[in-house]
Coordinates of N, CA and C in Angstrom, one line a residue:
M1 N -23.2 -32.7 -40.3 CA -22.3 -31.8 -40.6 C -21.5 -33.1 -39.9
S2 N -20.3 -32.7 -40.5 CA -19.3 -33.7 -40.1 C -18.5 -33.2 -38.6
P3 N -18.1 -34.4 -38.1 CA -17.5 -34.1 -36.6 C -16.2 -33.2 -36.6
R4 N -15.9 -33.1 -37.8 CA -14.4 -32.7 -38.0 C -15.1 -31.0 -38.2
A5 N -15.5 -30.7 -39.1 CA -16.4 -29.5 -39.5 C -16.9 -29.0 -37.7
R6 N -17.9 -29.8 -37.3 CA -18.2 -29.1 -36.2 C -17.3 -28.4 -35.0
A7 N -16.5 -29.6 -34.8 CA -15.1 -29.1 -34.1 C -14.3 -28.1 -34.2
L8 N -14.0 -27.7 -35.4 CA -13.8 -26.3 -36.3 C -14.2 -25.2 -35.8
G9 N -15.9 -25.5 -36.4 CA -16.6 -24.0 -36.0 C -16.6 -23.7 -34.5
V10 N -16.7 -24.9 -33.7 CA -16.9 -24.9 -32.1 C -15.5 -24.0 -31.7
A11 N -14.3 -24.3 -32.3 CA -12.8 -23.9 -32.1 C -13.1 -22.4 -32.5
G12 N -13.7 -21.9 -33.6 CA -13.9 -20.7 -34.1 C -14.3 -19.6 -33.5
L13 N -15.6 -20.7 -33.1 CA -16.2 -19.4 -32.2 C -16.0 -19.2 -30.9
C14 N -15.4 -20.1 -30.3 CA -14.7 -19.9 -28.9 C -13.4 -18.8 -28.8
L15 N -12.7 -18.6 -30.1 CA -11.5 -17.7 -30.3 C -12.3 -16.7 -30.4
L16 N -13.5 -16.6 -30.9 CA -14.3 -15.3 -31.5 C -14.4 -14.8 -30.4
I17 N -15.5 -15.4 -29.6 CA -16.2 -14.8 -27.9 C -14.9 -14.6 -26.8
A18 N -13.9 -15.1 -27.3 CA -12.7 -14.9 -26.3 C -11.5 -13.4 -26.9
V19 N -11.7 -13.2 -27.7 CA -11.6 -12.0 -28.5 C -12.6 -10.9 -28.4
V20 N -13.3 -11.2 -28.8 CA -14.6 -9.8 -28.5 C -14.5 -9.4 -27.1
A21 N -14.6 -10.6 -26.4 CA -14.9 -10.3 -24.8 C -13.6 -9.6 -24.2
G22 N -12.1 -9.7 -24.5 CA -11.1 -9.1 -24.3 C -11.4 -7.5 -24.5
L23 N -11.8 -7.5 -25.9 CA -11.6 -6.0 -26.7 C -13.1 -5.2 -26.2
A24 N -13.5 -5.6 -25.6 CA -15.4 -5.1 -24.6 C -14.5 -4.1 -23.8
V25 N -13.7 -4.4 -22.9 CA -13.0 -3.9 -21.7 C -12.3 -2.6 -22.2
D26 N -12.8 -1.8 -21.1 CA -11.9 -0.6 -21.6 C -10.2 -0.5 -21.8
S27 N -9.5 -0.1 -22.5 CA -8.2 -0.1 -22.7 C -7.3 0.1 -21.5
R28 N -7.7 1.2 -20.6 CA -6.9 1.5 -19.8 C -6.9 0.7 -18.3
L29 N -7.7 -0.6 -18.3 CA -7.6 -0.9 -17.4 C -7.0 -2.7 -17.9
D30 N -6.3 -3.4 -16.3 CA -5.6 -4.6 -16.8 C -6.6 -6.0 -17.2
R31 N -6.6 -6.1 -18.2 CA -7.5 -6.9 -19.2 C -7.1 -8.6 -18.7
H32 N -6.2 -9.0 -17.8 CA -6.1 -10.4 -17.7 C -6.0 -11.1 -18.8
W33 N -4.7 -10.3 -19.8 CA -4.7 -11.4 -21.0 C -3.9 -12.8 -20.7
I34 N -3.3 -12.9 -19.9 CA -2.7 -13.7 -19.7 C -3.8 -14.8 -19.3
L35 N -4.7 -14.8 -18.3 CA -5.6 -16.1 -18.1 C -6.7 -16.1 -19.1
R36 N -7.0 -14.4 -19.7 CA -8.0 -14.9 -21.0 C -6.9 -15.9 -22.5
G37 N -6.2 -15.9 -22.2 CA -5.3 -16.6 -23.2 C -5.5 -17.7 -22.6
L38 N -4.8 -18.3 -21.5 CA -5.4 -19.5 -21.4 C -6.7 -20.0 -21.1
T39 N -7.6 -19.6 -20.7 CA -9.0 -20.4 -21.0 C -9.5 -20.4 -22.7
A40 N -8.9 -19.6 -23.6 CA -9.0 -19.4 -24.8 C -8.4 -20.7 -25.3
L41 N -7.2 -21.1 -24.7 CA -6.7 -22.4 -25.1 C -7.2 -23.8 -24.6
L42 N -7.7 -23.3 -23.7 CA -8.2 -24.9 -22.9 C -10.0 -25.0 -23.7
A43 N -10.5 -23.9 -24.2 CA -11.6 -24.2 -25.1 C -11.4 -24.7 -26.3
V44 N -10.2 -24.4 -26.7 CA -9.7 -24.9 -28.4 C -9.4 -26.6 -28.4
C45 N -8.6 -26.6 -26.7 CA -8.1 -27.9 -26.8 C -9.8 -29.0 -26.4
C46 N -10.6 -27.9 -25.7 CA -11.3 -29.1 -26.0 C -12.3 -29.0 -27.0
A47 N -12.3 -28.3 -27.8 CA -12.8 -28.2 -29.4 C -11.9 -29.5 -30.0
A48 N -10.7 -29.7 -29.5 CA -9.6 -30.5 -30.2 C -10.4 -32.1 -30.0
L49 N -10.6 -32.3 -28.7 CA -11.2 -33.4 -28.5 C -12.2 -33.5 -29.0
L50 N -12.9 -32.8 -29.6 CA -14.1 -33.5 -30.7 C -13.7 -33.9 -31.5
L51 N -12.3 -33.6 -32.1 CA -12.1 -34.3 -33.3 C -11.5 -35.8 -33.0
T52 N -11.0 -36.2 -32.2 CA -10.2 -37.5 -31.7 C -11.3 -38.3 -31.5
D53 N -12.1 -38.6 -30.6 CA -13.0 -39.5 -30.4 C -14.2 -39.4 -29.9
Q54 N -15.1 -39.8 -30.9 CA -16.6 -39.9 -31.1 C -17.5 -40.8 -30.2
T55 N -16.3 -41.8 -29.7 CA -17.5 -42.8 -29.4 C -17.8 -43.1 -28.2
R56 N -16.9 -42.5 -27.5 CA -17.9 -42.2 -26.0 C -18.6 -41.3 -25.2
R57 N -19.4 -41.6 -24.8 CA -20.6 -40.4 -24.3 C -20.1 -39.7 -23.3
L58 N -19.6 -40.3 -22.0 CA -18.8 -39.3 -21.2 C -17.9 -38.4 -21.5
R59 N -16.8 -38.7 -22.7 CA -16.2 -37.6 -23.3 C -16.8 -36.9 -24.0
Q60 N -17.9 -37.1 -24.7 CA -18.5 -35.8 -25.3 C -19.3 -34.7 -24.1
I61 N -19.8 -35.6 -23.3 CA -20.6 -34.7 -22.1 C -19.3 -33.7 -21.5
V62 N -18.2 -34.4 -20.9 CA -16.9 -33.6 -20.5 C -16.5 -32.9 -21.5
T63 N -16.4 -33.0 -22.7 CA -15.8 -31.7 -23.9 C -16.7 -30.8 -23.9
G64 N -18.2 -31.3 -23.9 CA -19.2 -29.9 -23.8 C -19.3 -29.1 -22.9
V65 N -18.9 -29.8 -21.5 CA -18.9 -28.7 -20.3 C -17.6 -27.8 -20.3
G66 N -16.9 -28.7 -21.0 CA -15.3 -27.7 -21.0 C -15.6 -26.1 -22.1
L67 N -16.4 -27.1 -23.6 CA -16.4 -25.8 -24.2 C -17.7 -24.9 -23.6
G68 N -18.6 -25.2 -22.6 CA -19.4 -24.3 -22.4 C -18.5 -23.2 -21.2
M69 N -17.9 -24.1 -20.4 CA -17.0 -23.0 -19.5 C -15.8 -22.4 -20.1
F70 N -14.9 -22.9 -20.8 CA -13.8 -21.8 -21.4 C -14.3 -21.1 -22.4
G71 N -15.1 -21.5 -23.1 CA -15.2 -20.9 -24.2 C -16.3 -19.9 -24.0
L72 N -17.2 -20.1 -23.1 CA -18.3 -19.0 -23.1 C -18.6 -18.4 -21.4
I73 N -18.7 -18.9 -20.7 CA -19.0 -18.5 -19.2 C -17.5 -17.8 -18.7
I74 N -16.8 -18.3 -18.9 CA -15.7 -17.8 -18.1 C -15.1 -16.5 -19.0
P75 N -14.8 -16.2 -20.7 CA -14.7 -15.1 -21.0 C -15.9 -13.9 -20.8
V76 N -17.2 -14.2 -21.0 CA -18.0 -13.5 -20.5 C -18.1 -12.7 -19.4
S77 N -18.1 -13.9 -18.1 CA -18.0 -13.2 -17.0 C -16.7 -12.4 -16.2
Q78 N -15.6 -13.1 -17.2 CA -14.4 -12.1 -16.9 C -14.9 -10.5 -17.5
T79 N -15.6 -10.3 -18.4 CA -16.2 -8.9 -18.7 C -16.8 -8.4 -18.2
I80 N -17.5 -9.1 -17.7 CA -19.0 -8.4 -16.5 C -18.4 -7.8 -15.5
W81 N -17.4 -8.5 -14.6 CA -16.7 -8.3 -13.7 C -15.6 -7.2 -13.6
S82 N -14.9 -7.1 -14.5 CA -13.5 -6.1 -15.0 C -14.0 -4.7 -14.7
K83 N -15.5 -4.3 -14.3 CA -15.8 -3.2 -14.6 C -16.9 -2.8 -13.4
P84 N -16.6 -3.0 -12.2 CA -17.6 -2.4 -10.8 C -17.4 -0.9 -11.0
P85 N -18.2 -0.4 -10.2 CA -18.7 1.1 -9.9 C -17.4 1.5 -9.6
E86 N -16.6 1.4 -8.8 CA -15.4 2.0 -8.5 C -14.5 2.0 -9.4
I87 N -14.6 1.1 -10.3 CA -13.5 1.3 -11.7 C -14.2 2.1 -12.7
D88 N -15.1 2.0 -12.2 CA -16.0 3.1 -13.3 C -15.8 4.4 -12.8
F89 N -16.0 4.6 -11.5 CA -15.5 6.3 -11.2 C -14.1 6.1 -11.9
A90 N -13.5 5.6 -11.4 CA -11.7 6.1 -11.5 C -11.5 5.9 -13.2
L91 N -12.4 5.4 -14.1 CA -12.3 5.6 -15.1 C -12.7 7.0 -15.8
Q92 N -13.8 7.5 -14.9 CA -14.5 9.0 -15.6 C -13.5 9.9 -14.7
V93 N -13.1 9.6 -13.9 CA -12.0 10.9 -13.1 C -10.6 11.2 -14.2
A94 N -10.6 9.7 -14.2 CA -9.0 9.6 -15.2 C -9.1 10.6 -16.4
T95 N -10.2 10.3 -17.0 CA -10.9 10.9 -18.5 C -10.6 12.2 -17.9
D96 N -11.6 12.8 -17.0 CA -11.6 14.5 -16.3 C -10.0 14.8 -15.9
A97 N -9.5 14.6 -15.9 CA -7.9 14.6 -15.4 C -7.5 14.7 -16.8
K98 N -7.2 13.9 -17.5 CA -6.9 14.3 -18.5 C -7.1 14.9 -19.5
N99 N -8.4 15.8 -19.4 CA -9.0 16.7 -20.1 C -8.6 17.6 -19.8
A100 N -8.4 18.0 -18.2 CA -8.1 19.1 -17.6 C -6.3 20.0 -17.9
A101 N -5.5 18.2 -17.8 CA -4.3 18.4 -18.4 C -4.1 19.1 -19.9
Q102 N -5.1 18.2 -21.0 CA -5.2 19.0 -21.9 C -5.4 20.1 -22.4
K103 N -6.4 20.6 -21.6 CA -6.8 22.1 -21.5 C -6.0 23.0 -21.5
D104 N -4.8 22.8 -20.3 CA -4.0 23.8 -19.7 C -2.4 23.3 -20.7
A105 N -2.6 22.6 -21.5 CA -1.6 21.9 -22.8 C -0.5 21.5 -22.0
R106 N -0.6 21.0 -21.2 CA 0.4 19.9 -20.5 C 0.6 18.4 -20.8
S107 N 1.5 18.2 -20.9 CA 1.7 16.3 -21.1 C 1.6 15.3 -20.3
T108 N 1.4 16.2 -19.2 CA 1.3 15.1 -18.1 C -0.1 15.6 -17.0
V109 N -0.3 14.3 -16.2 CA -1.4 14.6 -15.4 C -0.9 14.8 -13.9
S110 N -1.4 16.0 -13.4 CA -1.0 15.9 -12.0 C -1.6 15.4 -11.0
V111 N -1.3 15.1 -10.1 CA -2.3 14.9 -8.7 C -3.0 15.6 -8.6
A112 N -2.9 17.1 -8.5 CA -3.7 18.2 -8.5 C -5.5 18.0 -9.7
D113 N -4.9 17.7 -10.8 CA -5.7 17.1 -11.5 C -6.6 16.2 -11.3
V114 N -6.3 15.0 -10.6 CA -7.0 13.8 -10.1 C -7.6 14.6 -8.8
K115 N -7.2 14.5 -8.0 CA -7.6 15.4 -6.8 C -9.3 16.4 -6.9
A116 N -9.1 17.0 -8.3 CA -10.0 18.1 -8.4 C -10.6 17.5 -9.2
A117 N -10.8 16.7 -10.2 CA -11.8 15.5 -11.0 C -12.6 14.6 -10.0
A118 N -11.8 14.2 -8.9 CA -12.6 13.3 -7.9 C -13.6 13.9 -7.3
E119 N -13.2 15.1 -6.6 CA -14.3 16.0 -5.9 C -15.0 16.5 -6.6
A120 N -14.4 16.8 -8.1 CA -16.2 16.9 -9.1 C -16.9 16.4 -9.0
R121 N -16.7 15.2 -8.8 CA -17.6 14.3 -8.9 C -18.0 13.7 -7.8
G122 N -17.5 13.9 -6.6 CA -18.2 13.5 -5.4 C -17.5 12.9 -5.1
G123 N -16.5 12.4 -5.4 CA -15.7 11.3 -4.6 C -14.5 11.9 -3.9
A124 N -13.3 11.2 -3.5 CA -12.2 11.7 -3.0 C -10.5 10.7 -3.3
V125 N -9.4 11.4 -3.1 CA -8.4 10.6 -3.2 C -8.0 10.5 -1.8
G126 N -7.0 9.5 -2.1 CA -6.6 9.0 -0.7 C -7.2 7.7 0.2
S127 N -7.2 7.3 1.0 CA -7.9 6.2 1.7 C -8.1 7.2 2.6
L128 N -8.9 6.4 3.4 CA -10.2 7.3 4.3 C -9.9 6.6 6.0
P129 N -9.2 8.0 6.5 CA -8.4 7.7 7.5 C -9.4 7.2 8.8
T130 N -9.1 6.0 9.6 CA -9.7 5.4 10.2 C -9.1 5.6 11.6
E131 N -9.7 4.9 12.8 CA -8.8 4.7 14.2 C -7.5 3.7 14.1
K132 N -7.9 2.7 13.1 CA -6.9 1.5 13.0 C -5.6 2.0 12.2
T133 N -5.9 3.0 11.3 CA -4.7 3.6 10.5 C -5.1 5.0 10.3
P134 N -4.7 5.9 11.0 CA -5.2 7.5 11.1 C -4.2 7.9 10.2
R135 N -3.1 7.3 9.5 CA -2.7 8.1 8.3 C -2.9 7.7 6.7
V136 N -3.2 9.1 6.1 CA -3.9 8.6 4.4 C -2.9 8.2 3.8
R137 N -3.3 7.3 2.8 CA -2.3 6.6 2.0 C -3.1 6.7 0.7
G138 N -2.3 6.8 -0.4 CA -2.5 6.9 -1.6 C -2.8 8.5 -2.1
A139 N -2.4 9.3 -1.8 CA -3.2 10.9 -2.1 C -1.9 11.9 -2.3
D140 N -0.5 11.7 -2.5 CA -0.1 12.6 -2.7 C 0.7 12.1 -3.6
A141 N 0.6 10.5 -4.5 CA 2.1 10.3 -5.7 C 1.2 8.9 -6.0
Y142 N 1.2 8.8 -7.2 CA 1.0 7.8 -8.1 C 1.7 6.5 -7.8
P143 N 0.8 5.2 -7.6 CA -0.6 5.2 -7.8 C -1.7 6.3 -6.7
L144 N -2.5 6.6 -7.0 CA -3.7 7.2 -6.2 C -4.9 6.3 -6.1
I145 N -5.1 6.4 -4.7 CA -6.5 5.6 -4.7 C -7.6 6.7 -4.4
V146 N -8.4 6.3 -5.4 CA -9.6 6.7 -5.9 C -10.8 6.1 -5.0
R147 N -11.7 7.2 -4.5 CA -12.8 6.4 -3.8 C -14.2 7.1 -4.4
A148 N -15.0 6.7 -4.6 CA -16.1 7.0 -5.4 C -17.1 7.9 -4.7
K149 N -17.1 7.7 -3.4 CA -17.6 8.6 -2.4 C -17.1 9.1 -1.3
R150 N -16.9 10.2 -1.0 CA -16.1 11.0 0.0 C -16.0 10.4 1.4
D151 N -17.2 9.9 1.9 CA -17.2 9.3 3.4 C -17.1 7.8 3.3
Q152 N -17.1 7.3 2.4 CA -16.9 5.6 2.4 C -15.4 5.5 2.1
G153 N -15.1 4.4 2.9 CA -13.5 3.6 2.5 C -13.3 2.8 1.7
R154 N -13.6 1.5 1.7 CA -13.7 0.5 0.4 C -14.9 0.5 -0.2
P155 N -15.1 0.3 -1.3 CA -14.1 -0.1 -2.6 C -13.3 0.8 -3.1
W156 N -12.1 0.8 -3.4 CA -11.7 2.0 -4.2 C -10.7 1.3 -5.3
A157 N -10.2 2.2 -6.1 CA -9.3 2.0 -7.3 C -7.9 2.2 -7.4
C158 N -7.4 2.2 -7.7 CA -5.7 2.2 -7.9 C -5.8 3.1 -9.0
L159 N -5.2 4.4 -9.4 CA -5.3 5.2 -10.6 C -3.8 5.7 -10.8
S160 N -3.4 5.5 -11.6 CA -1.9 6.2 -12.5 C -2.0 6.5 -13.6
F161 N -0.9 7.4 -14.0 CA -0.8 7.8 -15.3 C 0.7 7.6 -15.4
P162 N 1.4 6.3 -15.6 CA 2.7 5.9 -16.1 C 3.2 6.8 -17.3
H163 N 2.9 7.1 -18.1 CA 3.2 7.9 -19.4 C 2.6 9.2 -19.9
G164 N 2.7 10.0 -19.0 CA 2.5 11.6 -19.3 C 0.6 11.4 -19.2
L165 N 0.0 11.1 -20.5 CA -1.9 11.2 -19.9 C -2.1 9.7 -20.5
D166 N -1.9 8.7 -20.4 CA -2.3 7.2 -20.7 C -2.5 6.8 -19.1
A167 N -3.8 6.8 -18.9 CA -3.8 6.2 -17.8 C -4.3 4.9 -17.6
R168 N -3.6 4.2 -16.4 CA -4.3 2.7 -16.0 C -4.7 3.1 -14.2
V169 N -5.6 1.8 -14.5 CA -6.8 1.7 -13.7 C -6.7 0.4 -13.1
R170 N -6.4 -0.2 -12.1 CA -6.9 -1.2 -11.3 C -7.2 -1.7 -9.8
P171 N -8.0 -2.6 -9.7 CA -8.1 -2.6 -8.3 C -6.8 -2.7 -7.5
C172 N -7.0 -2.2 -6.1 CA -6.1 -2.1 -5.1 C -6.2 -3.1 -4.1

């Protein structure tokens, strides 16, 4: 196979991996599109280096490592790390709260819906009061702090409904 065809094939494979990894994450999460775009661009740049110079062995090694990092390892690891347990819990709470609002024929999700959904799943809304910070934060207005375990402080996730029934979940 010619070096040009090999480089184009690798560039296409890197773009395919980047797109599939980006779409594998729930749409309610912050997908880090800017970082994903930059890594895809760097992978394509490494593939373009395959087109230019095939004579130096060191350049081929650096290009191969760059393709492996930017075309496979970073997109896959971003996808795996995007849903830790507290984010999964917040997504489940968001779904339950949305279903409760739709059941009551409302076009917005209330704070009470989120609190009821979190408590039904064994979690809580708001930061855990401690000696250092006795005031509970994130329990009365969006973005709400959602904790997967009632008696555990961190880790937690922030949940908001900026457009009625459309949830946004992000790490706090």
